[in-house]
mmCIF file of C-alpha atoms in Angstrom:
data_model
loop_
_atom_site.group_PDB
_atom_site.id
_atom_site.type_symbol
_atom_site.label_atom_id
_atom_site.label_comp_id
_atom_site.label_asym_id
_atom_site.label_seq_id
_atom_site.Cartn_x
_atom_site.Cartn_y
_atom_site.Cartn_z
ATOM 1 C CA MET A 23 68.921 26.358 189.729
ATOM 2 C CA ARG A 24 65.901 24.097 189.231
ATOM 3 C CA LYS A 25 62.393 25.071 190.280
ATOM 4 C CA ILE A 26 60.315 22.057 191.324
ATOM 5 C CA LEU A 27 56.697 21.983 192.480
ATOM 6 C CA HIS A 28 55.100 19.101 194.343
ATOM 7 C CA ALA A 29 51.308 19.307 194.173
ATOM 8 C CA ASP A 30 49.297 17.090 196.507
ATOM 9 C CA CYS A 31 45.498 17.078 196.778
ATOM 10 C CA ASP A 32 44.234 17.237 200.354
ATOM 11 C CA CYS A 33 42.572 13.922 201.432
ATOM 12 C CA PHE A 34 41.660 13.468 197.766
ATOM 13 C CA TYR A 35 39.033 10.698 197.744
ATOM 14 C CA ALA A 36 37.298 12.156 200.791
ATOM 15 C CA ALA A 37 37.551 15.662 199.291
ATOM 16 C CA VAL A 38 35.697 14.553 196.158
ATOM 17 C CA GLU A 39 32.918 13.025 198.264
ATOM 18 C CA MET A 40 32.671 16.153 200.448
ATOM 19 C CA ARG A 41 32.516 18.325 197.347
ATOM 20 C CA ASP A 42 29.600 16.297 196.003
ATOM 21 C CA ASP A 43 27.819 16.109 199.371
ATOM 22 C CA PRO A 44 28.578 19.136 201.586
ATOM 23 C CA ARG A 45 26.861 17.424 204.548
ATOM 24 C CA LEU A 46 29.967 15.237 204.856
ATOM 25 C CA ARG A 47 32.368 18.122 205.419
ATOM 26 C CA GLU A 48 32.004 18.426 209.177
ATOM 27 C CA VAL A 49 31.616 14.758 210.093
ATOM 28 C CA PRO A 50 34.374 12.125 210.378
ATOM 29 C CA LEU A 51 34.525 10.522 206.922
ATOM 30 C CA ALA A 52 36.649 7.707 205.533
ATOM 31 C CA ILE A 53 36.867 5.949 202.192
ATOM 32 C CA GLY A 54 37.581 2.242 202.460
ATOM 33 C CA GLY A 55 36.409 -1.335 202.582
ATOM 34 C CA HIS A 56 33.959 -2.797 205.072
ATOM 35 C CA SER A 57 35.291 -4.224 208.308
ATOM 36 C CA GLU A 58 33.438 -7.511 207.692
ATOM 37 C CA GLN A 59 35.589 -7.968 204.576
ATOM 38 C CA ARG A 60 38.801 -6.958 206.343
ATOM 39 C CA GLY A 61 38.857 -3.677 204.506
ATOM 40 C CA VAL A 62 41.365 -0.884 205.034
ATOM 41 C CA ILE A 63 41.051 2.891 204.986
ATOM 42 C CA ALA A 64 42.168 4.458 201.690
ATOM 43 C CA THR A 65 41.917 8.016 202.994
ATOM 44 C CA CYS A 66 39.942 10.079 205.481
ATOM 45 C CA ASN A 67 39.058 13.711 206.079
ATOM 46 C CA TYR A 68 40.553 15.892 208.790
ATOM 47 C CA PRO A 69 37.700 15.455 211.325
ATOM 48 C CA ALA A 70 38.379 11.695 211.145
ATOM 49 C CA ARG A 71 42.116 12.249 211.627
ATOM 50 C CA GLU A 72 41.385 13.905 214.963
ATOM 51 C CA TYR A 73 40.374 10.430 216.186
ATOM 52 C CA GLY A 74 43.715 8.949 215.103
ATOM 53 C CA ILE A 75 42.396 7.430 211.880
ATOM 54 C CA HIS A 76 44.801 7.314 208.934
ATOM 55 C CA SER A 77 45.211 5.647 205.555
ATOM 56 C CA ALA A 78 46.105 1.924 205.483
ATOM 57 C CA MET A 79 44.485 1.436 208.892
ATOM 58 C CA PRO A 80 42.179 -1.593 209.131
ATOM 59 C CA THR A 81 38.571 -0.438 208.919
ATOM 60 C CA ALA A 82 37.674 -2.406 212.052
ATOM 61 C CA ARG A 83 40.220 -0.422 214.092
ATOM 62 C CA ALA A 84 39.030 2.875 212.584
ATOM 63 C CA LEU A 85 35.468 2.082 213.682
ATOM 64 C CA ARG A 86 36.674 1.283 217.193
ATOM 65 C CA LEU A 87 38.409 4.656 217.364
ATOM 66 C CA CYS A 88 35.359 6.458 215.973
ATOM 67 C CA PRO A 89 32.129 4.405 216.132
ATOM 68 C CA HIS A 90 30.153 7.173 214.367
ATOM 69 C CA LEU A 91 32.608 7.259 211.437
ATOM 70 C CA THR A 92 30.913 7.670 208.044
ATOM 71 C CA LEU A 93 32.404 4.988 205.807
ATOM 72 C CA LEU A 94 31.992 5.118 202.031
ATOM 73 C CA PRO A 95 33.225 2.685 199.368
ATOM 74 C CA GLY A 96 35.575 4.243 196.861
ATOM 75 C CA ASP A 97 34.171 5.437 193.524
ATOM 76 C CA PHE A 98 37.422 5.230 191.591
ATOM 77 C CA ASP A 99 35.910 6.006 188.198
ATOM 78 C CA LYS A 100 34.797 9.347 189.621
ATOM 79 C CA TYR A 101 38.180 9.947 191.282
ATOM 80 C CA ARG A 102 39.999 9.227 188.022
ATOM 81 C CA GLN A 103 37.812 11.743 186.174
ATOM 82 C CA VAL A 104 38.620 14.452 188.726
ATOM 83 C CA SER A 105 42.298 13.492 188.619
ATOM 84 C CA ARG A 106 42.409 13.922 184.841
ATOM 85 C CA ARG A 107 41.018 17.460 185.161
ATOM 86 C CA ILE A 108 43.606 18.327 187.803
ATOM 87 C CA GLN A 109 46.411 16.818 185.735
ATOM 88 C CA SER A 110 45.292 18.895 182.748
ATOM 89 C CA VAL A 111 45.839 22.028 184.848
ATOM 90 C CA PHE A 112 49.358 20.824 185.647
ATOM 91 C CA HIS A 113 50.072 20.338 181.945
ATOM 92 C CA GLU A 114 48.863 23.847 181.123
ATOM 93 C CA LEU A 115 51.747 25.104 183.220
ATOM 94 C CA THR A 116 54.503 22.743 182.043
ATOM 95 C CA PRO A 117 54.871 19.548 180.000
ATOM 96 C CA LEU A 118 57.339 18.248 182.602
ATOM 97 C CA VAL A 119 54.856 16.512 184.911
ATOM 98 C CA GLU A 120 55.612 13.306 186.816
ATOM 99 C CA PRO A 121 52.393 11.846 188.273
ATOM 100 C CA LEU A 122 52.935 9.811 191.437
ATOM 101 C CA SER A 123 49.307 8.773 191.916
ATOM 102 C CA LEU A 124 45.827 10.090 191.155
ATOM 103 C CA ASP A 125 46.282 12.955 193.594
ATOM 104 C CA GLU A 126 49.903 14.108 193.450
ATOM 105 C CA ALA A 127 52.635 14.985 190.984
ATOM 106 C CA PHE A 128 55.995 16.687 190.574
ATOM 107 C CA LEU A 129 56.279 19.570 188.101
ATOM 108 C CA ASP A 130 59.533 21.013 186.766
ATOM 109 C CA VAL A 131 58.861 24.703 186.073
ATOM 110 C CA SER A 132 62.507 25.769 185.707
ATOM 111 C CA ASP A 133 62.024 26.978 182.129
ATOM 112 C CA VAL A 134 58.493 28.366 182.456
ATOM 113 C CA THR A 135 58.467 32.070 181.610
ATOM 114 C CA ARG A 136 54.869 32.822 182.641
ATOM 115 C CA PHE A 137 54.297 34.697 185.899
ATOM 116 C CA ALA A 138 57.665 36.421 185.399
ATOM 117 C CA GLY A 139 59.279 33.051 186.018
ATOM 118 C CA SER A 140 58.201 33.071 189.685
ATOM 119 C CA ALA A 141 57.606 29.511 190.927
ATOM 120 C CA THR A 142 55.683 30.945 193.889
ATOM 121 C CA TRP A 143 53.223 32.717 191.581
ATOM 122 C CA MET A 144 52.940 29.546 189.506
ATOM 123 C CA ALA A 145 52.039 27.574 192.633
ATOM 124 C CA GLN A 146 49.407 30.155 193.608
ATOM 125 C CA TRP A 147 47.879 29.959 190.120
ATOM 126 C CA LEU A 148 47.910 26.163 190.254
ATOM 127 C CA LYS A 149 46.033 26.117 193.553
ATOM 128 C CA GLN A 150 43.457 28.667 192.376
ATOM 129 C CA GLU A 151 42.796 26.911 189.064
ATOM 130 C CA CYS A 152 42.450 23.443 190.598
ATOM 131 C CA LEU A 153 40.003 24.764 193.184
ATOM 132 C CA SER A 154 37.907 26.775 190.729
ATOM 133 C CA ARG A 155 37.751 24.014 188.092
ATOM 134 C CA THR A 156 37.331 20.947 190.302
ATOM 135 C CA GLY A 157 36.411 22.154 193.793
ATOM 136 C CA ILE A 158 39.461 20.354 195.236
ATOM 137 C CA THR A 159 42.123 22.072 197.355
ATOM 138 C CA VAL A 160 45.757 21.320 196.545
ATOM 139 C CA SER A 161 48.768 21.832 198.778
ATOM 140 C CA VAL A 162 51.927 22.822 196.911
ATOM 141 C CA GLY A 163 55.587 22.790 197.866
ATOM 142 C CA VAL A 164 58.146 24.845 195.962
ATOM 143 C CA ALA A 165 61.870 24.040 196.186
ATOM 144 C CA PRO A 166 65.023 23.469 194.121
ATOM 145 C CA SER A 167 64.661 19.660 194.379
ATOM 146 C CA LYS A 168 62.032 16.908 194.423
ATOM 147 C CA PHE A 169 62.991 15.823 197.934
ATOM 148 C CA LEU A 170 62.427 19.281 199.425
ATOM 149 C CA ALA A 171 59.355 20.093 197.310
ATOM 150 C CA LYS A 172 57.589 16.981 198.626
ATOM 151 C CA ILE A 173 58.400 17.871 202.223
ATOM 152 C CA ALA A 174 57.242 21.440 201.622
ATOM 153 C CA SER A 175 53.848 20.387 200.219
ATOM 154 C CA ASP A 176 53.095 18.611 203.493
ATOM 155 C CA TRP A 177 54.337 21.452 205.686
ATOM 156 C CA GLU A 178 51.140 23.505 205.991
ATOM 157 C CA LYS A 179 48.395 21.071 204.976
ATOM 158 C CA PRO A 180 45.550 21.404 204.234
ATOM 159 C CA ASP A 181 45.453 24.031 201.461
ATOM 160 C CA GLY A 182 49.102 24.873 202.082
ATOM 161 C CA LEU A 183 51.777 26.675 200.090
ATOM 162 C CA THR A 184 55.348 26.423 201.368
ATOM 163 C CA VAL A 185 58.317 27.850 199.473
ATOM 164 C CA ILE A 186 61.928 26.882 200.185
ATOM 165 C CA PRO A 187 64.128 29.253 198.162
ATOM 166 C CA PRO A 188 67.736 28.255 197.444
ATOM 167 C CA GLU A 189 69.145 30.549 200.115
ATOM 168 C CA ARG A 190 67.008 28.851 202.807
ATOM 169 C CA VAL A 191 67.778 25.246 201.879
ATOM 170 C CA SER A 192 70.688 24.726 204.271
ATOM 171 C CA ALA A 193 68.929 26.190 207.316
ATOM 172 C CA PHE A 194 65.675 24.392 206.524
ATOM 173 C CA VAL A 195 67.300 20.987 206.082
ATOM 174 C CA ARG A 196 69.450 21.216 209.218
ATOM 175 C CA GLU A 197 66.322 21.478 211.399
ATOM 176 C CA LEU A 198 64.549 18.542 209.760
ATOM 177 C CA PRO A 199 64.066 15.324 211.765
ATOM 178 C CA VAL A 200 65.761 12.442 209.960
ATOM 179 C CA THR A 201 62.370 10.689 209.835
ATOM 180 C CA LYS A 202 61.363 13.242 207.168
ATOM 181 C CA LEU A 203 64.035 12.000 204.773
ATOM 182 C CA HIS A 204 62.951 10.012 201.730
ATOM 183 C CA GLY A 205 63.678 6.327 202.325
ATOM 184 C CA VAL A 206 63.996 6.529 206.123
ATOM 185 C CA GLY A 207 61.433 4.101 207.488
ATOM 186 C CA PRO A 208 60.956 2.875 211.076
ATOM 187 C CA ALA A 209 63.879 0.426 210.959
ATOM 188 C CA THR A 210 66.387 2.962 209.590
ATOM 189 C CA ALA A 211 65.067 5.630 211.964
ATOM 190 C CA ALA A 212 65.689 3.294 214.914
ATOM 191 C CA ARG A 213 69.260 2.640 213.766
ATOM 192 C CA LEU A 214 69.892 6.369 213.371
ATOM 193 C CA GLU A 215 68.463 7.027 216.824
ATOM 194 C CA ALA A 216 70.814 4.403 218.265
ATOM 195 C CA LEU A 217 73.654 6.446 216.775
ATOM 196 C CA ALA A 218 72.272 9.622 218.432
ATOM 197 C CA ILE A 219 71.264 11.010 215.027
ATOM 198 C CA GLU A 220 67.866 12.702 215.291
ATOM 199 C CA THR A 221 68.098 15.721 212.983
ATOM 200 C CA CYS A 222 69.762 16.441 209.678
ATOM 201 C CA ALA A 223 72.185 18.661 211.570
ATOM 202 C CA ASP A 224 73.273 15.549 213.498
ATOM 203 C CA LEU A 225 73.464 13.610 210.247
ATOM 204 C CA GLU A 226 75.486 16.305 208.504
ATOM 205 C CA ARG A 227 78.225 15.937 211.106
ATOM 206 C CA GLN A 228 78.731 12.259 210.261
ATOM 207 C CA PRO A 229 81.639 11.334 207.944
ATOM 208 C CA LEU A 230 80.611 9.740 204.682
ATOM 209 C CA GLU A 231 82.727 6.681 205.469
ATOM 210 C CA ARG A 232 80.836 6.025 208.698
ATOM 211 C CA LEU A 233 77.438 6.327 207.023
ATOM 212 C CA ILE A 234 78.454 3.926 204.267
ATOM 213 C CA LYS A 235 79.788 1.484 206.865
ATOM 214 C CA GLU A 236 76.502 1.626 208.817
ATOM 215 C CA PHE A 237 73.999 1.812 205.942
ATOM 216 C CA GLY A 238 75.786 0.631 202.801
ATOM 217 C CA LYS A 239 74.849 2.463 199.585
ATOM 218 C CA PHE A 240 72.005 4.240 201.374
ATOM 219 C CA GLY A 241 74.641 5.902 203.560
ATOM 220 C CA ARG A 242 75.726 8.037 200.605
ATOM 221 C CA ARG A 243 72.110 8.994 199.985
ATOM 222 C CA LEU A 244 71.755 10.048 203.636
ATOM 223 C CA PHE A 245 74.959 12.085 203.333
ATOM 224 C CA GLU A 246 73.504 13.946 200.331
ATOM 225 C CA LEU A 247 69.996 14.493 201.710
ATOM 226 C CA ALA A 248 71.393 15.933 204.948
ATOM 227 C CA ARG A 249 72.907 18.649 202.734
ATOM 228 C CA GLY A 250 69.759 19.147 200.663
ATOM 229 C CA ILE A 251 71.284 17.440 197.623
ATOM 230 C CA ASP A 252 68.791 15.666 195.359
ATOM 231 C CA ASP A 253 69.508 15.700 191.629
ATOM 232 C CA ARG A 254 66.673 13.377 190.570
ATOM 233 C CA PRO A 255 64.967 14.801 187.467
ATOM 234 C CA VAL A 256 61.217 15.032 186.983
ATOM 235 C CA ARG A 257 60.445 12.022 184.798
ATOM 236 C CA VAL A 258 57.545 12.477 182.415
ATOM 237 C CA GLU A 259 57.245 8.712 181.908
ATOM 238 C CA ARG A 260 57.641 6.412 184.887
ATOM 239 C CA GLU A 261 58.762 2.881 184.164
ATOM 240 C CA ARG A 262 56.356 0.203 185.383
ATOM 241 C CA LYS A 263 58.327 -2.595 187.039
ATOM 242 C CA SER A 264 55.576 -5.076 187.882
ATOM 243 C CA VAL A 265 51.887 -5.904 187.488
ATOM 244 C CA SER A 266 50.014 -7.761 190.223
ATOM 245 C CA VAL A 267 46.628 -8.502 191.750
ATOM 246 C CA GLU A 268 45.663 -9.691 195.213
ATOM 247 C CA SER A 269 42.667 -10.488 197.393
ATOM 248 C CA THR A 270 42.089 -10.242 201.126
ATOM 249 C CA PHE A 271 39.556 -12.871 202.141
ATOM 250 C CA ALA A 272 36.649 -12.363 204.528
ATOM 251 C CA ARG A 273 37.624 -15.692 206.113
ATOM 252 C CA ASP A 274 41.106 -17.181 206.221
ATOM 253 C CA LEU A 275 41.847 -19.891 203.679
ATOM 254 C CA PRO A 276 42.523 -22.786 206.056
ATOM 255 C CA ASP A 277 44.780 -25.006 203.959
ATOM 256 C CA LEU A 278 46.628 -25.468 200.676
ATOM 257 C CA PRO A 279 43.677 -26.928 198.678
ATOM 258 C CA HIS A 280 41.595 -23.843 199.462
ATOM 259 C CA CYS A 281 44.500 -21.585 198.417
ATOM 260 C CA ARG A 282 44.913 -23.482 195.155
ATOM 261 C CA GLU A 283 41.190 -23.103 194.461
ATOM 262 C CA ALA A 284 41.395 -19.332 195.034
ATOM 263 C CA LEU A 285 44.367 -18.945 192.696
ATOM 264 C CA ALA A 286 42.572 -19.411 189.366
ATOM 265 C CA PRO A 287 40.353 -16.266 189.677
ATOM 266 C CA LEU A 288 43.428 -14.255 190.608
ATOM 267 C CA CYS A 289 45.254 -15.468 187.496
ATOM 268 C CA GLU A 290 42.291 -14.426 185.364
ATOM 269 C CA ARG A 291 42.351 -10.936 186.894
ATOM 270 C CA LEU A 292 46.101 -10.716 186.298
ATOM 271 C CA GLU A 293 45.671 -11.714 182.649
ATOM 272 C CA ALA A 294 43.008 -9.006 182.211
ATOM 273 C CA ARG A 295 45.278 -6.400 183.783
ATOM 274 C CA LEU A 296 48.208 -7.410 181.573
ATOM 275 C CA ALA A 297 45.938 -7.115 178.541
ATOM 276 C CA ARG A 298 45.024 -3.549 179.549
ATOM 277 C CA HIS A 299 48.758 -2.764 179.623
ATOM 278 C CA GLY A 300 49.273 -4.257 176.157
ATOM 279 C CA HIS A 301 50.863 -7.529 177.331
ATOM 280 C CA PRO A 302 54.312 -6.107 178.214
ATOM 281 C CA PRO A 303 57.315 -8.487 178.171
ATOM 282 C CA VAL A 304 57.528 -10.519 181.389
ATOM 283 C CA ALA A 305 60.800 -11.182 183.211
ATOM 284 C CA GLY A 306 59.444 -13.405 185.992
ATOM 285 C CA ARG A 307 56.484 -14.250 188.200
ATOM 286 C CA PHE A 308 55.743 -14.247 191.926
ATOM 287 C CA VAL A 309 53.194 -15.337 194.528
ATOM 288 C CA LYS A 310 52.474 -13.488 197.763
ATOM 289 C CA LEU A 311 50.803 -14.874 200.909
ATOM 290 C CA ARG A 312 49.909 -13.039 204.101
ATOM 291 C CA CYS A 313 49.067 -15.501 206.856
ATOM 292 C CA ASP A 314 46.698 -15.152 209.793
ATOM 293 C CA ASP A 315 49.584 -13.849 211.935
ATOM 294 C CA PHE A 316 50.067 -11.008 209.365
ATOM 295 C CA ARG A 317 53.520 -12.240 208.344
ATOM 296 C CA LEU A 318 54.176 -11.989 204.617
ATOM 297 C CA THR A 319 55.776 -14.605 202.388
ATOM 298 C CA THR A 320 56.745 -13.888 198.777
ATOM 299 C CA LEU A 321 58.208 -16.465 196.396
ATOM 300 C CA GLU A 322 59.555 -15.428 193.014
ATOM 301 C CA GLU A 323 60.937 -17.006 189.853
ATOM 302 C CA ARG A 324 63.239 -15.020 187.575
ATOM 303 C CA SER A 325 61.622 -16.552 184.498
ATOM 304 C CA GLY A 326 58.354 -18.145 183.458
ATOM 305 C CA ALA A 327 55.119 -17.019 181.869
ATOM 306 C CA PRO A 328 52.106 -15.961 183.995
ATOM 307 C CA THR A 329 50.339 -19.322 183.698
ATOM 308 C CA LEU A 330 48.137 -21.064 186.252
ATOM 309 C CA PRO A 331 50.393 -24.170 186.497
ATOM 310 C CA GLY A 332 53.419 -21.953 187.119
ATOM 311 C CA PHE A 333 51.681 -19.981 189.849
ATOM 312 C CA LEU A 334 50.362 -23.186 191.444
ATOM 313 C CA ASN A 335 53.896 -24.501 191.671
ATOM 314 C CA LEU A 336 55.050 -21.293 193.379
ATOM 315 C CA LEU A 337 52.041 -21.393 195.708
ATOM 316 C CA ASP A 338 52.861 -24.941 196.830
ATOM 317 C CA GLN A 339 56.409 -23.894 197.717
ATOM 318 C CA ALA A 340 55.308 -20.692 199.466
ATOM 319 C CA TRP A 341 52.680 -22.548 201.504
ATOM 320 C CA ALA A 342 55.290 -25.057 202.644
ATOM 321 C CA ARG A 343 57.268 -22.251 204.288
ATOM 322 C CA ARG A 344 54.552 -21.358 206.809
ATOM 323 C CA GLN A 345 51.672 -23.852 206.589
ATOM 324 C CA ARG A 346 49.251 -21.449 208.256
ATOM 325 C CA PRO A 347 45.813 -20.105 207.291
ATOM 326 C CA VAL A 348 46.043 -17.386 204.628
ATOM 327 C CA ARG A 349 44.227 -14.047 204.830
ATOM 328 C CA LEU A 350 45.702 -12.496 201.640
ATOM 329 C CA LEU A 351 46.787 -14.102 198.382
ATOM 330 C CA GLY A 352 48.393 -12.338 195.428
ATOM 331 C CA VAL A 353 50.024 -13.131 192.093
ATOM 332 C CA GLY A 354 52.091 -10.936 189.822
ATOM 333 C CA VAL A 355 54.850 -10.590 187.267
ATOM 334 C CA ARG A 356 58.074 -8.618 187.016
ATOM 335 C CA LEU A 357 58.408 -6.745 183.741
ATOM 336 C CA VAL A 358 61.409 -6.506 181.445
ATOM 337 C CA SER A 359 63.064 -3.132 182.095
ATOM 338 C CA ASP A 360 63.161 -0.429 179.438
ATOM 339 C CA ASP A 361 66.957 -0.727 179.259
ATOM 340 C CA ALA A 362 66.720 -4.484 178.676
ATOM 341 C CA ARG A 363 64.102 -3.982 175.963
ATOM 342 C CA ARG A 364 66.381 -1.510 174.179
ATOM 343 C CA GLN A 365 69.240 -4.009 174.362
ATOM 344 C CA LEU A 366 67.047 -6.707 172.837
ATOM 345 C CA THR A 367 66.106 -4.465 169.914
ATOM 346 C CA LEU A 368 69.637 -3.338 169.072
ATOM 347 C CA PRO A 369 70.750 -4.443 165.578
ATOM 348 C CA LEU A 370 73.396 -7.168 165.407
#
């Protein structure tokens, strides 16, 4: 039986700022861009959440909900430094660490013999060490699978520790709302609700054939998750599938000439980012536009280098689809998969 931990820092960016300035601990605090520049909230502390503020919310709306909100720009160099110290604690426990972002990771501790092999004691040590070394609280979930460990880490936030032992998996999962399942977004949740499926107990009663008929390949995944089945391993190296950059403009770009003018700086930023990643092999390129009505258009080519003329051609075609002012413009590339790279390097 596997032993998986999911460690998740509590409101990480805000927590770092509150650590460095204790005066911020009791006031509503958010990290994000300015409303004048159409910024969004990256994260916020728990006093801010009491006003209904959450990550990815437009800053302007957050300020309407809480006019006295303290808004800080993100200091990502500082956050990365703290993240590296937290990740080093993870690696002291096990080499099998799969980072998901700066503030969370999966750890496979199945073969760890310290702490008498108790994953619960490991999680307690992890929380204590992260707090004492960095001043940041971490919530940890312990379970036999990644799916359940991630749910468990969110169960008693902040500063939580939830353990789902193997003998409790079935009972725990049956009571879960289907909206807690990995991959179930608003659209899938609405379809499940239309089928009178609200909990995993409801889902468990559905025949596999019906779920596949209603949801295609994802139906099998739903069938497995409703039974607590998740065999995904902790992957030490995560494959990067794309590299992209984008900008949200303080004022909408009114027409195609203005969009074309804004494209060149984006291509330069993309080239710099690709250089930082060692110029990985490119499988295709894409352009993304979000118009003033918030609808998104993406146009992609399965081949082609990340050149300005190529992106301009894609932009012209994408603009023709909507022909509306543009609030966000992005460019990016799809990368050649690891499997494809291995195939290309096989000897003849």
